[in-house]
Short mmCIF file of C-alpha atoms in Angstrom, two decimals:
data_model
loop_
_atom_site.label_atom_id
_atom_site.label_comp_id
_atom_site.label_asym_id
_atom_site.label_seq_id
_atom_site.Cartn_x
_atom_site.Cartn_y
_atom_site.Cartn_z
CA MET F 1422 0.00 0.00 0.00
CA PRO F 1423 1.17 3.58 -0.62
CA GLY F 1424 2.60 5.60 2.25
CA GLU F 1425 1.06 8.52 4.06
CA GLU F 1426 -0.08 11.52 2.02
CA THR F 1427 -1.56 14.79 3.21
CA ILE F 1428 -4.60 15.98 1.29
CA ILE F 1429 -5.72 19.46 2.28
CA HIS F 1430 -9.45 19.61 3.06
CA ARG F 1431 -11.07 22.18 0.74
CA GLY F 1432 -7.54 23.37 -0.02
CA ARG F 1433 -7.47 25.41 3.18
CA TRP F 1434 -4.30 25.24 5.21
CA GLU F 1435 -2.04 27.35 7.41
CA GLY F 1436 -1.06 30.40 5.36
CA GLN F 1437 -3.90 29.84 2.88
CA PRO F 1438 -7.24 30.56 4.56
CA PHE F 1439 -9.58 30.54 1.56
CA PRO F 1440 -11.48 27.25 0.98
CA ASN F 1441 -12.23 25.90 -2.52
CA SER F 1442 -10.23 28.68 -4.11
CA PHE F 1443 -7.68 29.29 -6.85
CA GLU F 1444 -5.23 29.98 -4.02
CA SER F 1445 -5.54 26.32 -2.97
CA PHE F 1446 -3.41 24.98 -5.79
CA ARG F 1447 -1.41 28.12 -6.51
CA LEU F 1448 0.25 28.00 -3.11
CA TYR F 1449 0.40 24.27 -2.39
CA GLY F 1450 2.19 21.48 -4.19
CA GLY F 1451 0.77 18.32 -2.61
CA GLY F 1452 -2.82 17.10 -2.64
CA VAL F 1453 -6.04 19.07 -2.24
CA GLU F 1454 -9.70 18.19 -1.81
CA ALA F 1455 -12.43 20.35 -3.33
CA ASP F 1456 -16.24 20.31 -3.35
CA ILE F 1457 -18.11 20.33 -6.66
CA LYS F 1458 -21.68 21.35 -7.44
CA LEU F 1459 -23.90 21.89 -10.47
CA LEU F 1460 -25.43 25.24 -11.33
CA LYS F 1461 -28.98 26.01 -12.45
CA ASP F 1462 -28.27 25.26 -16.14
CA ASN F 1463 -27.56 21.59 -15.26
CA LYS F 1464 -24.30 21.65 -17.19
CA THR F 1465 -21.89 24.02 -15.41
CA LEU F 1466 -19.85 22.43 -12.61
CA VAL F 1467 -18.32 24.71 -10.00
CA VAL F 1468 -16.01 24.35 -7.02
CA ALA F 1469 -17.94 25.59 -4.01
CA HIS F 1470 -19.42 24.64 -0.67
CA PRO F 1471 -22.32 26.50 1.00
CA ALA F 1472 -20.21 27.14 4.10
CA ASP F 1473 -17.75 29.10 1.93
CA PHE F 1474 -20.41 31.75 1.36
CA ASN F 1475 -22.74 31.38 4.36
CA THR F 1476 -25.46 30.05 2.08
CA THR F 1477 -27.21 26.77 1.18
CA HIS F 1478 -26.79 23.98 -1.36
CA GLU F 1479 -30.06 25.03 -2.96
CA ALA F 1480 -28.94 28.66 -3.29
CA ILE F 1481 -25.77 27.74 -5.20
CA GLU F 1482 -27.61 25.20 -7.34
CA GLY F 1483 -30.15 27.90 -8.21
CA MET F 1484 -27.52 30.31 -9.56
CA ASP F 1485 -26.76 30.95 -13.20
CA LEU F 1486 -23.15 31.44 -14.30
CA GLU F 1487 -23.34 35.22 -14.14
CA GLU F 1488 -24.50 35.08 -10.52
CA PHE F 1489 -21.86 32.54 -9.55
CA ASN F 1490 -19.10 34.62 -11.12
CA LYS F 1491 -19.91 37.41 -8.69
CA LEU F 1492 -19.07 35.23 -5.68
CA ARG F 1493 -15.83 35.74 -3.79
CA VAL F 1494 -14.33 33.15 -1.50
CA LYS F 1495 -14.19 34.20 2.13
CA ASN F 1496 -12.50 33.50 5.42
CA GLY F 1497 -14.70 35.24 7.95
CA GLU F 1498 -14.66 38.89 6.97
CA GLU F 1499 -11.55 38.46 4.81
CA GLU F 1500 -12.34 38.23 1.10
CA GLY F 1501 -10.32 36.36 -1.51
CA GLY F 1502 -10.63 35.94 -5.24
CA ALA F 1503 -13.31 34.57 -7.54
CA ALA F 1504 -14.86 31.16 -6.91
CA PRO F 1505 -13.52 28.66 -9.48
CA LEU F 1506 -15.36 26.68 -12.12
CA PHE F 1507 -14.65 22.94 -12.12
CA ASN F 1508 -12.78 23.05 -15.43
CA GLU F 1509 -10.62 25.94 -14.20
CA TYR F 1510 -9.76 24.11 -10.98
CA LEU F 1511 -9.09 20.87 -12.84
CA LEU F 1512 -6.71 22.43 -15.36
CA GLY F 1513 -5.09 24.66 -12.74
CA SER F 1514 -4.31 21.63 -10.58
CA TYR F 1515 -2.84 19.83 -13.58
CA ASP F 1516 -0.70 22.84 -14.47
CA ARG F 1517 0.66 22.97 -10.92
CA GLY F 1518 1.13 19.22 -10.53
CA VAL F 1519 -1.32 19.07 -7.63
CA ASN F 1520 -3.13 15.82 -6.80
CA VAL F 1521 -6.84 16.57 -6.47
CA SER F 1522 -9.83 14.76 -4.96
CA PHE F 1523 -13.29 16.10 -5.77
CA GLU F 1524 -16.19 15.60 -3.38
CA ILE F 1525 -19.68 15.50 -4.88
CA THR F 1526 -22.16 17.60 -2.92
CA ALA F 1527 -25.80 18.22 -3.76
CA SER F 1528 -29.23 18.92 -2.30
CA THR F 1529 -30.93 15.90 -3.92
CA LEU F 1530 -30.01 12.39 -5.03
CA ASP F 1531 -30.79 13.12 -8.68
CA ARG F 1532 -28.62 16.20 -8.63
CA SER F 1533 -25.74 14.31 -7.04
CA LYS F 1534 -25.91 11.77 -9.88
CA GLN F 1535 -25.85 14.59 -12.43
CA VAL F 1536 -22.73 16.00 -10.79
CA ALA F 1537 -21.06 12.58 -10.95
CA ARG F 1538 -21.81 12.13 -14.65
CA GLN F 1539 -20.79 15.67 -15.55
CA ALA F 1540 -17.49 15.40 -13.70
CA VAL F 1541 -16.48 12.17 -15.45
CA GLU F 1542 -17.63 13.42 -18.86
CA THR F 1543 -15.68 16.66 -18.40
CA VAL F 1544 -12.46 14.78 -17.64
CA LYS F 1545 -13.04 12.57 -20.69
CA ARG F 1546 -13.71 15.57 -22.94
CA PHE F 1547 -10.56 17.34 -21.76
CA LYS F 1548 -8.48 14.19 -22.20
CA GLU F 1549 -9.72 13.73 -25.76
CA ALA F 1550 -8.95 17.39 -26.51
CA GLY F 1551 -5.35 16.92 -25.36
CA ALA F 1552 -5.68 19.16 -22.31
CA PHE F 1553 -3.47 16.84 -20.25
CA LYS F 1554 -0.54 16.91 -22.68
CA VAL F 1555 2.67 18.88 -22.47
CA SER F 1556 4.73 19.22 -25.65
CA GLY F 1557 2.64 16.46 -27.18
CA GLN F 1558 3.22 14.01 -24.31
CA GLU F 1559 0.35 12.88 -22.14
CA TYR F 1560 0.80 12.35 -18.41
CA PRO F 1561 -1.79 9.67 -17.52
CA GLU F 1562 -0.74 9.59 -13.87
CA PHE F 1563 -2.53 12.91 -13.29
CA ILE F 1564 -5.86 11.43 -14.35
CA GLU F 1565 -5.21 8.09 -12.68
CA GLN F 1566 -4.55 9.67 -9.28
CA MET F 1567 -7.51 12.05 -9.51
CA ALA F 1568 -10.30 11.04 -7.15
CA ILE F 1569 -14.06 11.42 -6.84
CA HIS F 1570 -15.74 10.72 -3.52
CA SER F 1571 -19.00 11.51 -1.76
CA TYR F 1572 -21.00 10.89 1.38
CA ILE F 1573 -23.98 10.19 -0.91
CA PRO F 1574 -23.75 6.48 -1.88
CA GLU F 1575 -25.70 6.88 -5.14
CA ALA F 1576 -23.38 9.63 -6.32
CA VAL F 1577 -20.28 7.42 -6.21
CA ILE F 1578 -22.20 4.49 -7.73
CA GLU F 1579 -23.19 6.81 -10.60
CA ALA F 1580 -19.60 7.98 -11.01
CA LYS F 1581 -18.46 4.36 -11.28
CA LYS F 1582 -21.07 3.69 -13.99
CA ALA F 1583 -19.90 6.76 -15.90
CA LEU F 1584 -16.26 5.67 -15.64
CA GLU F 1585 -17.10 2.21 -16.97
CA LYS F 1586 -19.04 3.77 -19.85
CA THR F 1587 -16.32 6.26 -20.82
CA GLY F 1588 -13.30 4.03 -20.18
CA ILE F 1589 -11.71 6.67 -17.97
CA LYS F 1590 -9.86 5.48 -14.86
CA LEU F 1591 -10.15 7.68 -11.76
CA GLN F 1592 -9.92 6.81 -8.08
CA LEU F 1593 -13.26 6.36 -6.30
CA GLY F 1594 -14.02 6.60 -2.61
CA PHE F 1595 -16.81 6.49 -0.08
CA SER F 1596 -17.00 9.27 2.52
CA TRP F 1597 -18.29 7.29 5.46
CA LEU F 1598 -20.47 9.31 7.82
CA THR F 1599 -19.99 9.91 11.52
CA SER F 1600 -22.60 7.45 12.83
CA PRO F 1601 -25.58 5.25 11.88
CA ASP F 1602 -27.85 7.79 13.58
CA PHE F 1603 -26.62 10.49 11.24
CA ALA F 1604 -27.47 8.26 8.27
CA ARG F 1605 -30.91 7.45 9.65
CA ASN F 1606 -31.74 11.13 9.98
CA ASN F 1607 -30.46 12.27 6.59
CA PRO F 1608 -32.51 11.17 3.53
CA LEU F 1609 -29.58 11.82 1.17
CA VAL F 1610 -27.39 9.20 2.82
CA LYS F 1611 -29.88 6.75 4.28
CA THR F 1612 -28.82 3.97 1.89
CA ALA F 1613 -25.45 3.84 3.69
CA LEU F 1614 -27.33 1.77 6.25
CA ASP F 1615 -27.69 -0.99 3.62
CA TYR F 1616 -24.03 -1.80 4.30
CA TYR F 1617 -24.34 -1.78 8.08
CA GLN F 1618 -25.35 -4.63 10.37
CA GLU F 1619 -26.89 -3.46 13.62
CA GLY F 1620 -24.39 -3.59 16.46
CA GLU F 1621 -21.22 -3.86 14.37
CA ASN F 1622 -18.40 -1.34 14.36
CA TRP F 1623 -19.52 1.57 12.18
CA GLU F 1624 -16.08 2.30 10.74
CA GLU F 1625 -15.54 -1.37 9.83
CA ALA F 1626 -18.89 -1.27 8.00
CA GLY F 1627 -17.55 1.67 5.99
CA LEU F 1628 -14.53 -0.33 4.91
CA ARG F 1629 -16.71 -3.25 3.87
CA ALA F 1630 -19.03 -0.94 1.92
CA ALA F 1631 -16.13 0.58 -0.01
CA LYS F 1632 -14.76 -2.88 -0.83
CA GLU F 1633 -18.13 -4.34 -1.87
CA LEU F 1634 -18.77 -1.38 -4.16
CA GLY F 1635 -15.38 -1.76 -5.81
CA TYR F 1636 -13.92 1.55 -4.67
CA ASP F 1637 -10.28 2.46 -4.13
CA PHE F 1638 -10.50 4.15 -0.73
CA ALA F 1639 -12.67 4.85 2.27
CA PHE F 1640 -12.78 8.30 3.82
CA LEU F 1641 -13.48 8.04 7.56
CA ILE F 1642 -14.62 11.28 9.18
CA GLU F 1643 -13.96 10.65 12.88
CA PRO F 1644 -10.18 10.38 13.52
CA ASP F 1645 -10.64 9.50 17.20
CA LYS F 1646 -12.38 6.26 16.17
CA ILE F 1647 -9.55 5.04 13.94
CA THR F 1648 -7.62 2.17 15.50
CA HIS F 1649 -4.57 0.22 14.38
CA GLU F 1650 -6.94 -2.66 13.63
CA ILE F 1651 -9.06 -0.54 11.28
CA VAL F 1652 -5.95 0.63 9.44
CA ARG F 1653 -4.71 -2.94 9.15
CA ASN F 1654 -8.11 -4.17 7.93
CA ALA F 1655 -8.25 -1.42 5.29
CA HIS F 1656 -4.87 -2.48 3.97
CA ASN F 1657 -5.89 -6.15 4.03
CA LEU F 1658 -8.84 -5.18 1.83
CA SER F 1659 -6.45 -3.34 -0.52
CA LEU F 1660 -8.15 -0.05 0.33
CA ARG F 1661 -6.47 3.27 0.90
CA LEU F 1662 -7.70 4.96 4.03
CA TYR F 1663 -8.41 8.69 4.13
CA VAL F 1664 -8.85 10.15 7.60
CA PHE F 1665 -10.03 13.67 8.34
CA VAL F 1666 -7.52 15.19 10.75
CA ARG F 1667 -8.56 18.50 12.29
CA PRO F 1668 -5.86 21.16 12.64
CA ARG F 1669 -4.59 21.62 16.19
#
């Protein structure tokens, strides 16, 4: 299994306070995670999270491109630059040699599936247009290390279908939620319970779900619940393990 890698959540780190921003990959040379959503026209993907703008999923999804282009990323009262489009973030990350993992977020199941399909189709279209070539040479490792993950089970399932249809190879992962109670109380993620047996360890269920669905990694949200045994079991299942570590 590969060694440890730091992936910056929403591209926000010490010295770079603006989440889901152009600054994320301009100033950092490792791996970043970014949230993607679909605008009102059902074809424009953007890099944004409601918390970045003190708004809602529905509000961003209801914007047209002109409205979205007026947004500025924020850190409290401090204002940064323009919010990126997905294709801008994708190509900017490639240009800077930054590994990137995109999280699908949405207000409905159907919309999350649309985001999944659009993301895969965009990567395919750019690949066919030669966008990932330098001096005529393609660098397939950039695409192969790119990841799509979500806390919405149907979104990742849809992404896998789209990858199989297009022949593109990306990394896929399941963002496993904090608890079965959270899943029970959230209609978007309720089907995560299909992979859970009452009374079993919740994090172990997340590993099994990722393996059964044919994914490459599991993203476990609660670092305090990660044990040596869970790490060992993930590796035994040939899964990479992503763990959300909060800054001190």
